[in-house]
């Protein structure tokens, strides 16, 4: 479904990604792991058009998307969550999730927000879908709250509801359970399991190795911007290069 070929990204001459090549197969959950600073978020940003890769090709359903603007890419059916939350604090929780549906019309997040008043009145059907998404993430009772007053764990789940409400073809999740407590992690893990079994294609950046090993069909390991391993969870667990990449580091293996 998605294919990265020799993708590189430099920041002021420093390489954040170097010749990264891997596929994301349809209907599978591909996990993207690696120590902090490995380039995982940069990769997600290149796929979604937030960043232009310096080199290389990214094809989605055989169509080149590298360097395309974010609204074009989201219109093709690629949705994401952000490692650093990007919610609209003054909008209600429901409206935040509704912005995830306006990308069907090809809007950027800002355009989506500007169009909300019209959308709200016009589309009862869309509101129902947004409410269903909130319900899946146990947020329905907070639909009318301004999103800014939610606790961190709830904000993370608003992002997940927004990313999934449009039933995207490809879902990119950048550390969806980071900072969540055990109970919240279990609830989000259950949602990921459900998304996976309903056939969603996902690329999951995550530090929680139990979750990664349980959910992933394939694991891609980045270290210092390079793809150092690619395989099944079992292969990755036993890969000496992966063990070496993590040896002596303070972060947990992820
Ligand atoms: N916008 C940016 N400008 C300059 N350097 C960046 C920028 N974004 C990321 N980097 C650098 O690129 C490297 C990879 O970062 P990142 O993709 O956030 O890693 P990860 O998500 O794996 O922790 C880091 O060295 C980081 O400092
Ligand atoms: Mg990151």
mmCIF file of C-alpha atoms and ligand atoms in Angstrom:
data_model
loop_
_atom_site.group_PDB
_atom_site.id
_atom_site.type_symbol
_atom_site.label_atom_id
_atom_site.label_comp_id
_atom_site.label_asym_id
_atom_site.label_seq_id
_atom_site.Cartn_x
_atom_site.Cartn_y
_atom_site.Cartn_z
ATOM 1 C CA UNK A 1 0.000 0.000 0.000
ATOM 2 C CA UNK A 2 2.816 2.343 0.975
ATOM 3 C CA UNK A 3 6.390 2.072 -0.174
ATOM 4 C CA UNK A 4 9.392 4.121 0.880
ATOM 5 C CA UNK A 5 12.442 3.939 -1.376
ATOM 6 C CA UNK A 6 15.763 5.440 -0.334
ATOM 7 C CA UNK A 7 14.090 8.234 1.615
ATOM 8 C CA UNK A 8 16.515 10.752 3.106
ATOM 9 C CA UNK A 9 15.885 13.923 5.050
ATOM 10 C CA UNK A 10 18.535 16.423 6.145
ATOM 11 C CA UNK A 11 18.097 19.264 8.589
ATOM 12 C CA UNK A 12 20.713 21.935 7.907
ATOM 13 C CA UNK A 13 23.080 19.350 6.464
ATOM 14 C CA UNK A 14 22.565 16.874 9.306
ATOM 15 C CA UNK A 15 20.922 13.644 8.179
ATOM 16 C CA UNK A 16 17.783 12.707 10.141
ATOM 17 C CA UNK A 17 16.909 9.943 7.661
ATOM 18 C CA UNK A 18 19.345 8.143 5.348
ATOM 19 C CA UNK A 19 18.138 5.954 2.478
ATOM 20 C CA UNK A 20 15.193 4.447 4.321
ATOM 21 C CA UNK A 21 13.455 1.724 2.313
ATOM 22 C CA UNK A 22 10.535 -0.403 3.493
ATOM 23 C CA UNK A 23 6.974 -1.318 2.518
ATOM 24 C CA UNK A 24 3.737 -1.123 4.505
ATOM 25 C CA UNK A 25 1.480 -3.946 3.370
ATOM 26 C CA UNK A 26 -2.267 -3.528 3.104
ATOM 27 C CA UNK A 27 -4.229 -4.839 6.081
ATOM 28 C CA UNK A 28 -1.125 -5.157 8.241
ATOM 29 C CA UNK A 29 0.166 -3.329 11.257
ATOM 30 C CA UNK A 30 3.759 -2.275 10.688
ATOM 31 C CA UNK A 31 5.567 -1.052 13.780
ATOM 32 C CA UNK A 32 8.295 1.559 13.503
ATOM 33 C CA UNK A 33 10.664 1.440 16.450
ATOM 34 C CA UNK A 34 14.017 2.920 17.385
ATOM 35 C CA UNK A 35 15.703 4.971 20.087
ATOM 36 C CA UNK A 36 14.778 8.625 20.648
ATOM 37 C CA UNK A 37 16.100 10.767 17.807
ATOM 38 C CA UNK A 38 16.177 7.815 15.385
ATOM 39 C CA UNK A 39 14.005 9.700 12.889
ATOM 40 C CA UNK A 40 10.625 8.047 13.458
ATOM 41 C CA UNK A 41 8.579 11.259 13.671
ATOM 42 C CA UNK A 42 10.533 12.765 10.785
ATOM 43 C CA UNK A 43 9.539 9.749 8.706
ATOM 44 C CA UNK A 44 5.854 10.164 9.580
ATOM 45 C CA UNK A 45 6.153 13.856 8.714
ATOM 46 C CA UNK A 46 7.666 12.997 5.325
ATOM 47 C CA UNK A 47 4.857 10.533 4.563
ATOM 48 C CA UNK A 48 2.129 13.031 5.489
ATOM 49 C CA UNK A 49 3.651 15.984 3.633
ATOM 50 C CA UNK A 50 4.514 17.975 6.750
ATOM 51 C CA UNK A 51 8.130 17.680 5.586
ATOM 52 C CA UNK A 52 9.602 17.314 2.097
ATOM 53 C CA UNK A 53 12.061 14.434 1.915
ATOM 54 C CA UNK A 54 15.468 15.608 0.692
ATOM 55 C CA UNK A 55 15.686 12.514 -1.527
ATOM 56 C CA UNK A 56 13.829 9.355 -2.334
ATOM 57 C CA UNK A 57 10.400 8.191 -3.280
ATOM 58 C CA UNK A 58 7.244 7.556 -1.264
ATOM 59 C CA UNK A 59 4.444 5.828 -3.128
ATOM 60 C CA UNK A 60 0.947 5.293 -1.797
ATOM 61 C CA UNK A 61 -1.173 2.911 -3.866
ATOM 62 C CA UNK A 62 1.407 3.267 -6.645
ATOM 63 C CA UNK A 63 1.159 7.028 -6.678
ATOM 64 C CA UNK A 64 4.140 9.231 -5.832
ATOM 65 C CA UNK A 65 3.332 11.398 -2.812
ATOM 66 C CA UNK A 66 6.765 12.644 -1.685
ATOM 67 C CA UNK A 67 6.699 16.428 -1.534
ATOM 68 C CA UNK A 68 2.925 16.689 -1.955
ATOM 69 C CA UNK A 69 1.069 19.059 0.385
ATOM 70 C CA UNK A 70 -0.629 17.650 3.485
ATOM 71 C CA UNK A 71 -4.186 18.239 2.265
ATOM 72 C CA UNK A 72 -3.585 16.249 -0.917
ATOM 73 C CA UNK A 73 -2.129 13.388 1.073
ATOM 74 C CA UNK A 74 -4.942 13.364 3.598
ATOM 75 C CA UNK A 75 -7.460 13.411 0.765
ATOM 76 C CA UNK A 76 -5.888 10.219 -0.564
ATOM 77 C CA UNK A 77 -6.852 8.548 2.718
ATOM 78 C CA UNK A 78 -3.810 8.865 4.950
ATOM 79 C CA UNK A 79 -4.591 9.996 8.507
ATOM 80 C CA UNK A 80 -2.291 10.450 11.473
ATOM 81 C CA UNK A 81 -1.869 11.345 15.102
ATOM 82 C CA UNK A 82 0.907 13.603 16.365
ATOM 83 C CA UNK A 83 3.509 12.752 18.983
ATOM 84 C CA UNK A 84 3.109 16.289 20.281
ATOM 85 C CA UNK A 85 -0.630 16.749 20.458
ATOM 86 C CA UNK A 86 -2.238 18.969 17.862
ATOM 87 C CA UNK A 87 -5.755 19.596 19.028
ATOM 88 C CA UNK A 88 -7.749 22.819 18.910
ATOM 89 C CA UNK A 89 -8.067 23.716 22.598
ATOM 90 C CA UNK A 90 -11.012 26.107 22.251
ATOM 91 C CA UNK A 91 -13.077 23.866 20.031
ATOM 92 C CA UNK A 92 -15.259 21.249 21.625
ATOM 93 C CA UNK A 93 -14.145 17.663 21.678
ATOM 94 C CA UNK A 94 -16.824 16.869 19.082
ATOM 95 C CA UNK A 95 -15.656 19.633 16.743
ATOM 96 C CA UNK A 96 -12.071 18.455 17.042
ATOM 97 C CA UNK A 97 -13.177 15.048 15.840
ATOM 98 C CA UNK A 98 -15.318 16.594 13.077
ATOM 99 C CA UNK A 99 -12.170 18.173 11.628
ATOM 100 C CA UNK A 100 -11.067 14.601 10.905
ATOM 101 C CA UNK A 101 -14.039 14.204 8.573
ATOM 102 C CA UNK A 102 -13.568 17.361 6.576
ATOM 103 C CA UNK A 103 -10.352 15.984 5.087
ATOM 104 C CA UNK A 104 -12.696 13.950 2.911
ATOM 105 C CA UNK A 105 -13.214 17.252 1.146
ATOM 106 C CA UNK A 106 -9.483 17.732 0.915
ATOM 107 C CA UNK A 107 -9.095 20.435 3.532
ATOM 108 C CA UNK A 108 -6.067 21.231 5.591
ATOM 109 C CA UNK A 109 -6.589 21.276 9.356
ATOM 110 C CA UNK A 110 -6.954 25.048 9.297
ATOM 111 C CA UNK A 111 -9.451 24.976 6.448
ATOM 112 C CA UNK A 112 -11.250 22.203 8.220
ATOM 113 C CA UNK A 113 -11.585 24.361 11.291
ATOM 114 C CA UNK A 114 -12.828 27.343 9.306
ATOM 115 C CA UNK A 115 -15.443 25.225 7.625
ATOM 116 C CA UNK A 116 -16.757 23.825 10.878
ATOM 117 C CA UNK A 117 -19.721 26.168 11.377
ATOM 118 C CA UNK A 118 -21.145 25.262 7.990
ATOM 119 C CA UNK A 119 -20.397 21.635 8.527
ATOM 120 C CA UNK A 120 -21.997 21.538 11.923
ATOM 121 C CA UNK A 121 -25.344 22.698 10.653
ATOM 122 C CA UNK A 122 -25.318 20.891 7.379
ATOM 123 C CA UNK A 123 -24.304 17.445 8.341
ATOM 124 C CA UNK A 124 -26.090 15.667 11.098
ATOM 125 C CA UNK A 125 -24.767 12.450 9.642
ATOM 126 C CA UNK A 126 -21.185 13.583 10.146
ATOM 127 C CA UNK A 127 -21.944 14.532 13.751
ATOM 128 C CA UNK A 128 -23.275 11.052 14.357
ATOM 129 C CA UNK A 129 -20.106 9.544 12.947
ATOM 130 C CA UNK A 130 -17.996 11.802 15.134
ATOM 131 C CA UNK A 131 -20.056 10.784 18.163
ATOM 132 C CA UNK A 132 -19.542 7.122 17.326
ATOM 133 C CA UNK A 133 -15.794 7.702 17.143
ATOM 134 C CA UNK A 134 -15.875 9.466 20.513
ATOM 135 C CA UNK A 135 -17.852 6.595 21.938
ATOM 136 C CA UNK A 136 -15.193 4.115 20.790
ATOM 137 C CA UNK A 137 -12.641 6.057 22.814
ATOM 138 C CA UNK A 138 -14.874 6.521 25.862
ATOM 139 C CA UNK A 139 -15.153 10.258 25.248
ATOM 140 C CA UNK A 140 -18.821 10.628 24.352
ATOM 141 C CA UNK A 141 -19.696 12.166 27.725
ATOM 142 C CA UNK A 142 -17.140 14.919 27.099
ATOM 143 C CA UNK A 143 -18.268 15.775 23.551
ATOM 144 C CA UNK A 144 -19.305 19.326 24.433
ATOM 145 C CA UNK A 145 -16.251 20.156 26.558
ATOM 146 C CA UNK A 146 -13.606 22.495 25.186
ATOM 147 C CA UNK A 147 -10.810 20.088 24.260
ATOM 148 C CA UNK A 148 -8.222 22.252 26.016
ATOM 149 C CA UNK A 149 -9.491 21.385 29.488
ATOM 150 C CA UNK A 150 -9.184 17.623 29.009
ATOM 151 C CA UNK A 151 -6.557 15.604 30.819
ATOM 152 C CA UNK A 152 -3.555 14.528 28.720
ATOM 153 C CA UNK A 153 -4.791 10.962 28.258
ATOM 154 C CA UNK A 154 -8.162 12.199 27.007
ATOM 155 C CA UNK A 155 -6.475 14.588 24.558
ATOM 156 C CA UNK A 156 -4.464 11.698 23.137
ATOM 157 C CA UNK A 157 -7.688 9.803 22.590
ATOM 158 C CA UNK A 158 -9.339 12.811 20.930
ATOM 159 C CA UNK A 159 -6.503 12.645 18.393
ATOM 160 C CA UNK A 160 -7.112 8.951 17.864
ATOM 161 C CA UNK A 161 -10.830 9.548 17.392
ATOM 162 C CA UNK A 162 -10.083 12.333 14.900
ATOM 163 C CA UNK A 163 -7.592 10.200 12.977
ATOM 164 C CA UNK A 164 -9.911 7.202 12.728
ATOM 165 C CA UNK A 165 -13.309 8.875 12.247
ATOM 166 C CA UNK A 166 -12.893 9.146 8.465
ATOM 167 C CA UNK A 167 -12.057 5.451 8.151
ATOM 168 C CA UNK A 168 -8.694 6.187 6.510
ATOM 169 C CA UNK A 169 -6.965 3.744 4.206
ATOM 170 C CA UNK A 170 -3.704 4.198 6.073
ATOM 171 C CA UNK A 171 -3.351 5.250 9.673
ATOM 172 C CA UNK A 172 -0.049 6.619 10.995
ATOM 173 C CA UNK A 173 0.168 6.671 14.776
ATOM 174 C CA UNK A 174 3.061 8.478 16.442
ATOM 175 C CA UNK A 175 3.372 7.104 19.985
ATOM 176 C CA UNK A 176 -0.353 6.853 20.749
ATOM 177 C CA UNK A 177 0.089 5.515 24.288
ATOM 178 C CA UNK A 178 3.118 7.600 25.351
ATOM 179 C CA UNK A 179 2.337 9.314 28.648
ATOM 180 C CA UNK A 180 -0.842 7.348 29.263
ATOM 181 C CA UNK A 181 -1.427 5.506 32.525
ATOM 182 C CA UNK A 182 -1.815 1.731 32.608
ATOM 183 C CA UNK A 183 -5.593 1.818 32.377
ATOM 184 C CA UNK A 184 -5.591 4.271 29.451
ATOM 185 C CA UNK A 185 -2.863 2.273 27.703
ATOM 186 C CA UNK A 186 -4.970 -0.859 27.981
ATOM 187 C CA UNK A 187 -8.012 0.950 26.548
ATOM 188 C CA UNK A 188 -6.064 2.351 23.591
ATOM 189 C CA UNK A 189 -4.364 -1.026 23.080
ATOM 190 C CA UNK A 190 -7.810 -2.588 22.835
ATOM 191 C CA UNK A 191 -8.818 -0.022 20.191
ATOM 192 C CA UNK A 192 -5.653 -0.705 18.186
ATOM 193 C CA UNK A 193 -6.396 -4.418 18.372
ATOM 194 C CA UNK A 194 -9.901 -3.731 17.081
ATOM 195 C CA UNK A 195 -8.676 -1.486 14.259
ATOM 196 C CA UNK A 196 -6.198 -4.165 13.294
ATOM 197 C CA UNK A 197 -8.740 -6.973 13.256
ATOM 198 C CA UNK A 198 -11.123 -4.865 11.181
ATOM 199 C CA UNK A 199 -8.444 -4.765 8.482
ATOM 200 C CA UNK A 200 -7.027 -1.267 8.931
ATOM 201 C CA UNK A 201 -3.543 -0.672 7.582
ATOM 202 C CA UNK A 202 -1.371 0.992 10.202
ATOM 203 C CA UNK A 203 2.121 2.282 10.754
ATOM 204 C CA UNK A 204 2.635 2.482 14.503
ATOM 205 C CA UNK A 205 5.480 4.311 16.200
ATOM 206 C CA UNK A 206 5.544 3.065 19.759
ATOM 207 C CA UNK A 207 7.889 2.625 22.698
ATOM 208 C CA UNK A 208 5.687 0.108 24.503
ATOM 209 C CA UNK A 209 7.387 -3.088 23.350
ATOM 210 C CA UNK A 210 4.725 -5.407 24.742
ATOM 211 C CA UNK A 211 2.173 -3.637 22.594
ATOM 212 C CA UNK A 212 4.465 -3.629 19.548
ATOM 213 C CA UNK A 213 5.316 -7.310 19.836
ATOM 214 C CA UNK A 214 1.687 -8.256 20.322
ATOM 215 C CA UNK A 215 0.180 -6.148 17.544
ATOM 216 C CA UNK A 216 2.773 -5.886 14.820
ATOM 217 C CA UNK A 217 2.831 -8.047 11.709
ATOM 218 C CA UNK A 218 6.135 -6.470 10.680
ATOM 219 C CA UNK A 219 8.647 -4.367 12.583
ATOM 220 C CA UNK A 220 10.957 -1.750 11.063
ATOM 221 C CA UNK A 221 13.872 -0.605 13.217
ATOM 222 C CA UNK A 222 15.430 2.819 12.719
ATOM 223 C CA UNK A 223 18.678 3.869 14.355
ATOM 224 C CA UNK A 224 20.309 7.236 13.658
ATOM 225 C CA UNK A 225 18.127 7.685 10.600
ATOM 226 C CA UNK A 226 18.983 4.326 9.058
ATOM 227 C CA UNK A 227 16.769 1.296 8.718
ATOM 228 C CA UNK A 228 18.845 -1.348 10.522
ATOM 229 C CA UNK A 229 16.347 -4.203 10.574
ATOM 230 C CA UNK A 230 13.038 -5.304 9.110
ATOM 231 C CA UNK A 231 11.149 -8.455 10.016
ATOM 232 C CA UNK A 232 8.558 -10.228 12.116
ATOM 233 C CA UNK A 233 8.439 -9.381 15.835
ATOM 234 C CA UNK A 234 10.269 -12.641 16.607
ATOM 235 C CA UNK A 235 13.007 -11.958 14.081
ATOM 236 C CA UNK A 236 13.469 -8.448 15.453
ATOM 237 C CA UNK A 237 13.682 -9.662 19.040
ATOM 238 C CA UNK A 238 16.556 -11.966 18.092
ATOM 239 C CA UNK A 239 18.347 -9.613 15.676
ATOM 240 C CA UNK A 240 21.868 -8.848 16.974
ATOM 241 C CA UNK A 241 21.935 -5.451 15.210
ATOM 242 C CA UNK A 242 18.805 -4.421 17.081
ATOM 243 C CA UNK A 243 20.139 -5.583 20.421
ATOM 244 C CA UNK A 244 23.364 -3.708 19.733
ATOM 245 C CA UNK A 245 21.518 -0.511 18.809
ATOM 246 C CA UNK A 246 19.873 -0.532 22.206
ATOM 247 C CA UNK A 247 22.798 -1.754 24.247
ATOM 248 C CA UNK A 248 23.995 0.754 26.777
ATOM 249 C CA UNK A 249 21.221 3.209 26.022
ATOM 250 C CA UNK A 250 19.143 4.597 28.805
ATOM 251 C CA UNK A 251 15.852 4.448 26.924
ATOM 252 C CA UNK A 252 13.809 1.309 26.970
ATOM 253 C CA UNK A 253 13.981 -0.765 23.809
ATOM 254 C CA UNK A 254 11.451 0.681 21.426
HETATM 255 N N1 LIG B 1 12.354 20.345 12.345
HETATM 256 C C1 LIG B 1 13.570 19.903 12.667
HETATM 257 N N2 LIG B 1 14.671 20.690 12.513
HETATM 258 C C2 LIG B 1 15.906 20.234 12.822
HETATM 259 N N3 LIG B 1 16.161 19.004 13.286
HETATM 260 C C3 LIG B 1 15.115 18.173 13.462
HETATM 261 C C4 LIG B 1 13.776 18.585 13.175
HETATM 262 N N4 LIG B 1 12.939 17.530 13.439
HETATM 263 C C5 LIG B 1 13.721 16.536 13.890
HETATM 264 N N5 LIG B 1 15.038 16.921 13.908
HETATM 265 C C6 LIG B 1 16.163 16.066 14.286
HETATM 266 O O1 LIG B 1 16.078 14.875 13.548
HETATM 267 C C7 LIG B 1 16.417 13.754 14.337
HETATM 268 C C8 LIG B 1 15.282 12.767 14.382
HETATM 269 O O2 LIG B 1 14.218 13.306 15.160
HETATM 270 P P1 LIG B 1 12.806 12.594 15.267
HETATM 271 O O3 LIG B 1 12.319 12.251 13.920
HETATM 272 O O4 LIG B 1 11.932 13.460 16.104
HETATM 273 O O5 LIG B 1 13.185 11.269 16.079
HETATM 274 P P2 LIG B 1 12.232 10.221 16.822
HETATM 275 O O6 LIG B 1 10.820 10.538 16.495
HETATM 276 O O7 LIG B 1 12.685 8.890 16.334
HETATM 277 O O8 LIG B 1 12.528 10.380 18.292
HETATM 278 C C9 LIG B 1 16.818 14.302 15.705
HETATM 279 O O9 LIG B 1 18.197 14.439 15.741
HETATM 280 C C10 LIG B 1 16.120 15.637 15.735
HETATM 281 O O10 LIG B 1 16.802 16.535 16.565
HETATM 282 MG MG1 LIG B 2 9.238 10.988 17.648
#
